[in-house]
Coordinates of C-alpha atoms in Angstrom, one line a residue:
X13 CA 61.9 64.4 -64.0
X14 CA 64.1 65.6 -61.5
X15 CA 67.4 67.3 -62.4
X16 CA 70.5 65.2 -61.8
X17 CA 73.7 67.6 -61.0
X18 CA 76.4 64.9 -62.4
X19 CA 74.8 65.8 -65.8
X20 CA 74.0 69.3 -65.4
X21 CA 77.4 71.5 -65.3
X22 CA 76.4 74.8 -65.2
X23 CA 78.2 78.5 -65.5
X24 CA 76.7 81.9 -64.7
X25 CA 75.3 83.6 -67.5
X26 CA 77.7 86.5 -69.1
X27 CA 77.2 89.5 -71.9
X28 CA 77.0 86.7 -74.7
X29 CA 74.6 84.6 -73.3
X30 CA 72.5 87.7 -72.3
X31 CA 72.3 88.8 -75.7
X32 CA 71.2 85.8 -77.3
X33 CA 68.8 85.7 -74.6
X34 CA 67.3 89.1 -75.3
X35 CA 67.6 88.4 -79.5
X36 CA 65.1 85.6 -78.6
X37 CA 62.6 86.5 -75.9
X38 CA 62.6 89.8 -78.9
X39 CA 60.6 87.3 -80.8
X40 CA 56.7 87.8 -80.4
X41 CA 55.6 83.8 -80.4
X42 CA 58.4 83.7 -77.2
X43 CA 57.3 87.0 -76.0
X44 CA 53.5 86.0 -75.3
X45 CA 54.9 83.1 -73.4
X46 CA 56.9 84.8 -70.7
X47 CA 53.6 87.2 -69.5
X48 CA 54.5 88.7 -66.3
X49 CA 52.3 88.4 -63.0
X50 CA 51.7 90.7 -59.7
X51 CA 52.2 88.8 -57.4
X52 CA 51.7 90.1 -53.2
X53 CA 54.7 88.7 -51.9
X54 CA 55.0 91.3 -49.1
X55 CA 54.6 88.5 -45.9
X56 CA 57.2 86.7 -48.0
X57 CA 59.7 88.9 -48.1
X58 CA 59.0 90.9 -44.3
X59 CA 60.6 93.9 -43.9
X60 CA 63.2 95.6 -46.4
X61 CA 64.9 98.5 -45.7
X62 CA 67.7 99.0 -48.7
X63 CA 67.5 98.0 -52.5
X64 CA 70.4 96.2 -51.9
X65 CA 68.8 94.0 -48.9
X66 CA 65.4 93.7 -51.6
X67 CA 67.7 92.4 -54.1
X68 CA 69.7 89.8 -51.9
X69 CA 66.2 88.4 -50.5
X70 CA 64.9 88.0 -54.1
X71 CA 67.8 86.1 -55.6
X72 CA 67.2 83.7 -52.0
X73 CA 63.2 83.1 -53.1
X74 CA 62.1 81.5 -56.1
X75 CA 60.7 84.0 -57.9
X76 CA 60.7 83.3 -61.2
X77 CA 57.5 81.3 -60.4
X78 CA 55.8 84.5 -58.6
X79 CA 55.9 86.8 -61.1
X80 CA 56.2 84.6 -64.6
X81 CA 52.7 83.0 -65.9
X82 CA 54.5 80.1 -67.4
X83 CA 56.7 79.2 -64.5
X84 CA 54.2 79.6 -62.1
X85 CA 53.1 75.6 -61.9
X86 CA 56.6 74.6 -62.4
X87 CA 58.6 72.5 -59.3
X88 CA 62.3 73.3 -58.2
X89 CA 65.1 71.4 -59.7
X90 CA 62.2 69.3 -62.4
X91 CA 63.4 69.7 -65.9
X92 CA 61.2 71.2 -68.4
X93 CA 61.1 72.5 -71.8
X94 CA 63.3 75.7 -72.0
X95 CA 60.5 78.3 -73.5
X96 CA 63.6 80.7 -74.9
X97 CA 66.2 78.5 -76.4
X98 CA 64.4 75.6 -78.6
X99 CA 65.8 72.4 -77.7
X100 CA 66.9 73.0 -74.4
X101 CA 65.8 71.9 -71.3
X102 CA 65.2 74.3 -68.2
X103 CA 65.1 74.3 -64.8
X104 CA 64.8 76.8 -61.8
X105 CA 66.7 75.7 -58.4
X106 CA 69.4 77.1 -56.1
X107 CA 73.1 77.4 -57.9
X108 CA 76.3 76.3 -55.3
X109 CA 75.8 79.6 -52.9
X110 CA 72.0 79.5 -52.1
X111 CA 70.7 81.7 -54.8
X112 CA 68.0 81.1 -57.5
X113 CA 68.5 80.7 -61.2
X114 CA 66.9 79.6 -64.5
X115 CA 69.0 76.8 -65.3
X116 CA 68.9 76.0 -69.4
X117 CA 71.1 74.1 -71.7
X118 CA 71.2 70.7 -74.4
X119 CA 70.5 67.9 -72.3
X120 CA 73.4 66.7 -71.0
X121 CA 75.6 69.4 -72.0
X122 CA 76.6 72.7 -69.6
X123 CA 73.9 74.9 -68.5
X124 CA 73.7 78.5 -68.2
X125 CA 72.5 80.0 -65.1
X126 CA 70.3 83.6 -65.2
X127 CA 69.3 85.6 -61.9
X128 CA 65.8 87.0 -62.3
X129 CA 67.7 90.2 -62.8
X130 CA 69.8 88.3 -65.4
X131 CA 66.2 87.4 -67.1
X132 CA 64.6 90.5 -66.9
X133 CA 66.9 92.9 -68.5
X134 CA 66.7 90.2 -71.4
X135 CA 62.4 91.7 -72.2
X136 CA 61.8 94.2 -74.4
X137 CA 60.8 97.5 -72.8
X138 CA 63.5 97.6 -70.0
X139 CA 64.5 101.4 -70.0
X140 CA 67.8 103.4 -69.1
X141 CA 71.4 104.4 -70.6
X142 CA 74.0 101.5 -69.6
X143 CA 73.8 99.0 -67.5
X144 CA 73.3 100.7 -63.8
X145 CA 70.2 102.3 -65.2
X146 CA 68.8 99.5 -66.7
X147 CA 69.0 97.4 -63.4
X148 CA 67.5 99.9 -61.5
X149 CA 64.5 100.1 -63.8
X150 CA 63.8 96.4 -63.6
X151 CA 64.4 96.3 -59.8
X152 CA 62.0 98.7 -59.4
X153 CA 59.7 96.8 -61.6
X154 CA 60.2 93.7 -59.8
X155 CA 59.3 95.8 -56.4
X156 CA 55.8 96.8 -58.2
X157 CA 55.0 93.0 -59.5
X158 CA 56.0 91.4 -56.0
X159 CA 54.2 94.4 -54.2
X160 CA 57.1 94.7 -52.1
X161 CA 56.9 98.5 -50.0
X162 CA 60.9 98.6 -48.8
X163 CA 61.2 101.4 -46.4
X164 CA 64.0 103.2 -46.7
X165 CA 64.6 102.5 -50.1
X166 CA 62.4 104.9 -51.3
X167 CA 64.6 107.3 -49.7
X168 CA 67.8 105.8 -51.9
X169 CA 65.3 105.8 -54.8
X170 CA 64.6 109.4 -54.5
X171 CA 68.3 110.6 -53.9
X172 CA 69.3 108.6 -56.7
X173 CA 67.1 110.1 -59.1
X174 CA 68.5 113.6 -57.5
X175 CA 71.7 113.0 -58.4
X176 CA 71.0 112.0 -62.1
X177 CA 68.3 115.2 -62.4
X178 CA 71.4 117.4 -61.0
X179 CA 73.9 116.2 -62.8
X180 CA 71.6 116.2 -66.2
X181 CA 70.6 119.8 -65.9
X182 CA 73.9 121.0 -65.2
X183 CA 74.6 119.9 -68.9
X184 CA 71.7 122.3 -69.8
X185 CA 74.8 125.1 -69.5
X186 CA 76.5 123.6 -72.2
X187 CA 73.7 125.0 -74.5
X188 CA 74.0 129.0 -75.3
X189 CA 70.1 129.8 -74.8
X190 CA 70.7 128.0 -71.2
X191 CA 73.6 130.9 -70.7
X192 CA 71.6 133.6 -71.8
X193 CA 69.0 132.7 -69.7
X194 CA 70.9 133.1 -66.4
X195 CA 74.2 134.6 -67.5
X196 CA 75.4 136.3 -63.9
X197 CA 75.0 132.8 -62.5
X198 CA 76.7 131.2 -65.3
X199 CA 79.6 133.5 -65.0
X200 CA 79.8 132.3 -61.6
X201 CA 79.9 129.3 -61.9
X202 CA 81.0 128.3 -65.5
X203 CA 84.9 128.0 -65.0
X204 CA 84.2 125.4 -61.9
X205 CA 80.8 123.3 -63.7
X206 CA 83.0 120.0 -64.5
X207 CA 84.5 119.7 -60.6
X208 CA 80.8 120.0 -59.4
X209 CA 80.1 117.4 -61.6
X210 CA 82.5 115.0 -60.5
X211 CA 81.4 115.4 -57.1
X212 CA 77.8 114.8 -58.2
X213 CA 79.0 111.8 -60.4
X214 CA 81.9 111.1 -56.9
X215 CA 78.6 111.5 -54.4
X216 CA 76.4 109.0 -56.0
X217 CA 78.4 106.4 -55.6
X218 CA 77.7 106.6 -51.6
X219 CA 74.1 106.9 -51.3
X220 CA 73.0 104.6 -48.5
X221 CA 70.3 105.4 -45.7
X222 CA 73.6 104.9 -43.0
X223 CA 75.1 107.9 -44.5
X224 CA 72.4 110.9 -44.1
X225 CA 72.0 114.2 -42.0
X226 CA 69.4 115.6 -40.6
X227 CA 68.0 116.8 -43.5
X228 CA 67.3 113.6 -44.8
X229 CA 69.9 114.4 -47.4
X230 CA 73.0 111.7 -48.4
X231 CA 76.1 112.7 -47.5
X232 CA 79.7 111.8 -48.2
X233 CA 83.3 112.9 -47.8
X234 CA 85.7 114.1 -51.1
X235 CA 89.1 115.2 -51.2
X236 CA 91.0 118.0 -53.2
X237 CA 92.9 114.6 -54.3
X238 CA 89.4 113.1 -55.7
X239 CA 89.7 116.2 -57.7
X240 CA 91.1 117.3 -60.7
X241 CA 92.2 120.7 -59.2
X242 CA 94.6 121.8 -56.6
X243 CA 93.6 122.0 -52.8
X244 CA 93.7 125.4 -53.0
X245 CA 91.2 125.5 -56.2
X246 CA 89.2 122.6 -54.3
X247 CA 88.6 124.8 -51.6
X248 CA 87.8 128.0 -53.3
X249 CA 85.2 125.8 -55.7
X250 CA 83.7 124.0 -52.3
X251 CA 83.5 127.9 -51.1
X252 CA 81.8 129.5 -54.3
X253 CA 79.0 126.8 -54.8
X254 CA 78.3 126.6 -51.0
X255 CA 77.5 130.9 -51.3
X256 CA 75.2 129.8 -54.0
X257 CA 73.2 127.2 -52.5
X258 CA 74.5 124.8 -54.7
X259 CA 76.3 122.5 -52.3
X260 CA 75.5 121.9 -48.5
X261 CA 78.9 121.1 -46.5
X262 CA 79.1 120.1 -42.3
X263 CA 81.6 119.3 -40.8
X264 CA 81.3 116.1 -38.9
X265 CA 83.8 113.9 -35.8
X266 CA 84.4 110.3 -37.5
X267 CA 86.5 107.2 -36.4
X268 CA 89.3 105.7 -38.8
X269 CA 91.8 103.2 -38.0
X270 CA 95.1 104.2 -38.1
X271 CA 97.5 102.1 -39.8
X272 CA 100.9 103.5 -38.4
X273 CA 99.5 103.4 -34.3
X274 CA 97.3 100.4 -35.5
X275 CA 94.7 101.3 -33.3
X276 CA 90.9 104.2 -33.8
X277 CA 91.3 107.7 -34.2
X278 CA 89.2 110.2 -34.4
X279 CA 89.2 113.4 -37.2
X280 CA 87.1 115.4 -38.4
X281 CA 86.1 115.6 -41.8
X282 CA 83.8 117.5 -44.3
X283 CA 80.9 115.9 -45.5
X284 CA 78.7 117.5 -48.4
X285 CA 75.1 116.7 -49.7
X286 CA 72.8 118.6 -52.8
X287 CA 69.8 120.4 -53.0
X288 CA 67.3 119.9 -55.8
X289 CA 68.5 121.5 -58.8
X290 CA 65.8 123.3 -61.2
X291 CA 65.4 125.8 -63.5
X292 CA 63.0 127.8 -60.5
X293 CA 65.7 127.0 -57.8
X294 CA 68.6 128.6 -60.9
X295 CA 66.0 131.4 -61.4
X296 CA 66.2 132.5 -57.8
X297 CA 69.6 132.5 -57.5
X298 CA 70.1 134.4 -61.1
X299 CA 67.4 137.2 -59.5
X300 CA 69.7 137.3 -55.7
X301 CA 72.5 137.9 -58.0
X302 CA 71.1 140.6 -60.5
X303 CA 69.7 142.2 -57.4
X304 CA 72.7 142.1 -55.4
X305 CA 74.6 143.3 -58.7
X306 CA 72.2 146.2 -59.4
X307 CA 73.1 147.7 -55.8
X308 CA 77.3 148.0 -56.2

């Protein structure tokens, strides 16, 4: 039976109706039902360069019938039996701007539509802290079903699992066996920890393979107003780290439009990326600084 729109209002799918989701595909008799497939959609999909492109092009394809077992055999826009919510019907078709869904609701009444991202975050086993994350991991698993190799992405993959390493092991300071076990670099650093944070935290935001030097390394611009210190203490914090090795800064000739002339201009502007951090890469510098120490 095909789907009639004049009976089937439908809304996108919010927190709520995610949750109930996820309370019900928890249960192991719905579980077994929703088996996930690898599927080689690579021809199907052609040549992806960003997560962000991957992710558009999935939400334009259908699917849900690629990498679900059950949903495989299923046409677009035929109602079926919803195998989440008992008594509902289901269908999977394109909602008003071109994108796919899983369409389920009482006959008759409103629907509820779920991306594929919507629907996998709702399984057991998707991994992460908060939301950005947990959409990552389920991209990423969606890119292994669908056999999917996107370039570039890799490259925003790896930075952003820089930035998250940095930033976690910078919290390793916090802990007084950490301090003990590079103090001269700790003392170097420790009154200036939370504004390299912010710029970690400030940085990540920006990763995007349009915005890299020659290093491969992401870059991006932040001002001493970005901050929570002074320009003055900005610049002397930018200064310190950059000595150490923790912070790489260039100064590069960009184009903005300016308002007041209403025409481009050209400035230049500071734009800084990250090492690695490790305990091997602190343990070098904690040895440059006891050596350099042990010769005043």
């Amino acid at each position: 039976m095909t789907i009639s729109r004049e009976f089937h209002p439908y809304r996108s799918a919010f927190i709520q109706e995610k949750t109930l989701a996820k309370k019900e595909l928890s249960k192991s008799e719905k579980d077994f039902k929703w088996k996930k497939r690898k599927y080689d959609a690579s021809a199907i999909f052609g040549d992806i360069n960003t997560h962000d492109e991957f992710e558009r092009v999935s939400e334009e394809k259908n699917v849900f019938s690629m990498v679900f077992t059950n949903l495989k055999d299923i046409k677009e826009e035929a109602l079926f039996p919803c195998e989440i919510f008992d008594g509902n019907e289901a269908w999977i078709g394109k909602d008003a701007i071109g994108k796919y869904k899983y369409f389920t609701g009482e006959p008759f009444n409103e629907a509820v539509a779920y991306s594929i991202f919507d629907l996998l975050l709702c399984f057991q086993g998707v991994q992460g802290k908060g939301y950005t994350q947990q959409r990552k991991f389920v991209r990423d698993e969606l890119i292994n079903l669908l056999n999917v190799f996107n370039g570039d992405a890799d490259w925003e993959q790896k930075e952003r699992e820089k930035y998250i390493e940095n930033i976690h092991i910078l919290t390793l300071f916090k802990n007084q066996e950490f301090q003990a076990k590079y103090p001269n670099l700790f003392k170097k650093i420790k009154s200036y920890l939370y504004v390299l944070e912010d710029m970690l935290i400030h940085g990540q935001k920006f990763i995007n393979i349009e915005k890299r030097n020659e290093k491969n390394n992401s870059i991006f611009s932040m001002y001493a107003s970005q901050s929570k210190v002074s320009p003055a203490s900005f610049s002397n914090v930018v200064k310190r780290f950059k000595e150490l090795g923790f912070l790489f800064a260039e100064e590069k000739r960009v184009t903005f439009f300016d308002k007041r002339i209403q025409s481009e201009c050209l400035t230049n502007t500071t734009f800084y990326s990250f090492p690695l951090y490790s305990e091997t890469f602190f343990k070098e510098i904690e040895e440059s600084l006891k050596h350099n120490k042990g010769h005043k």
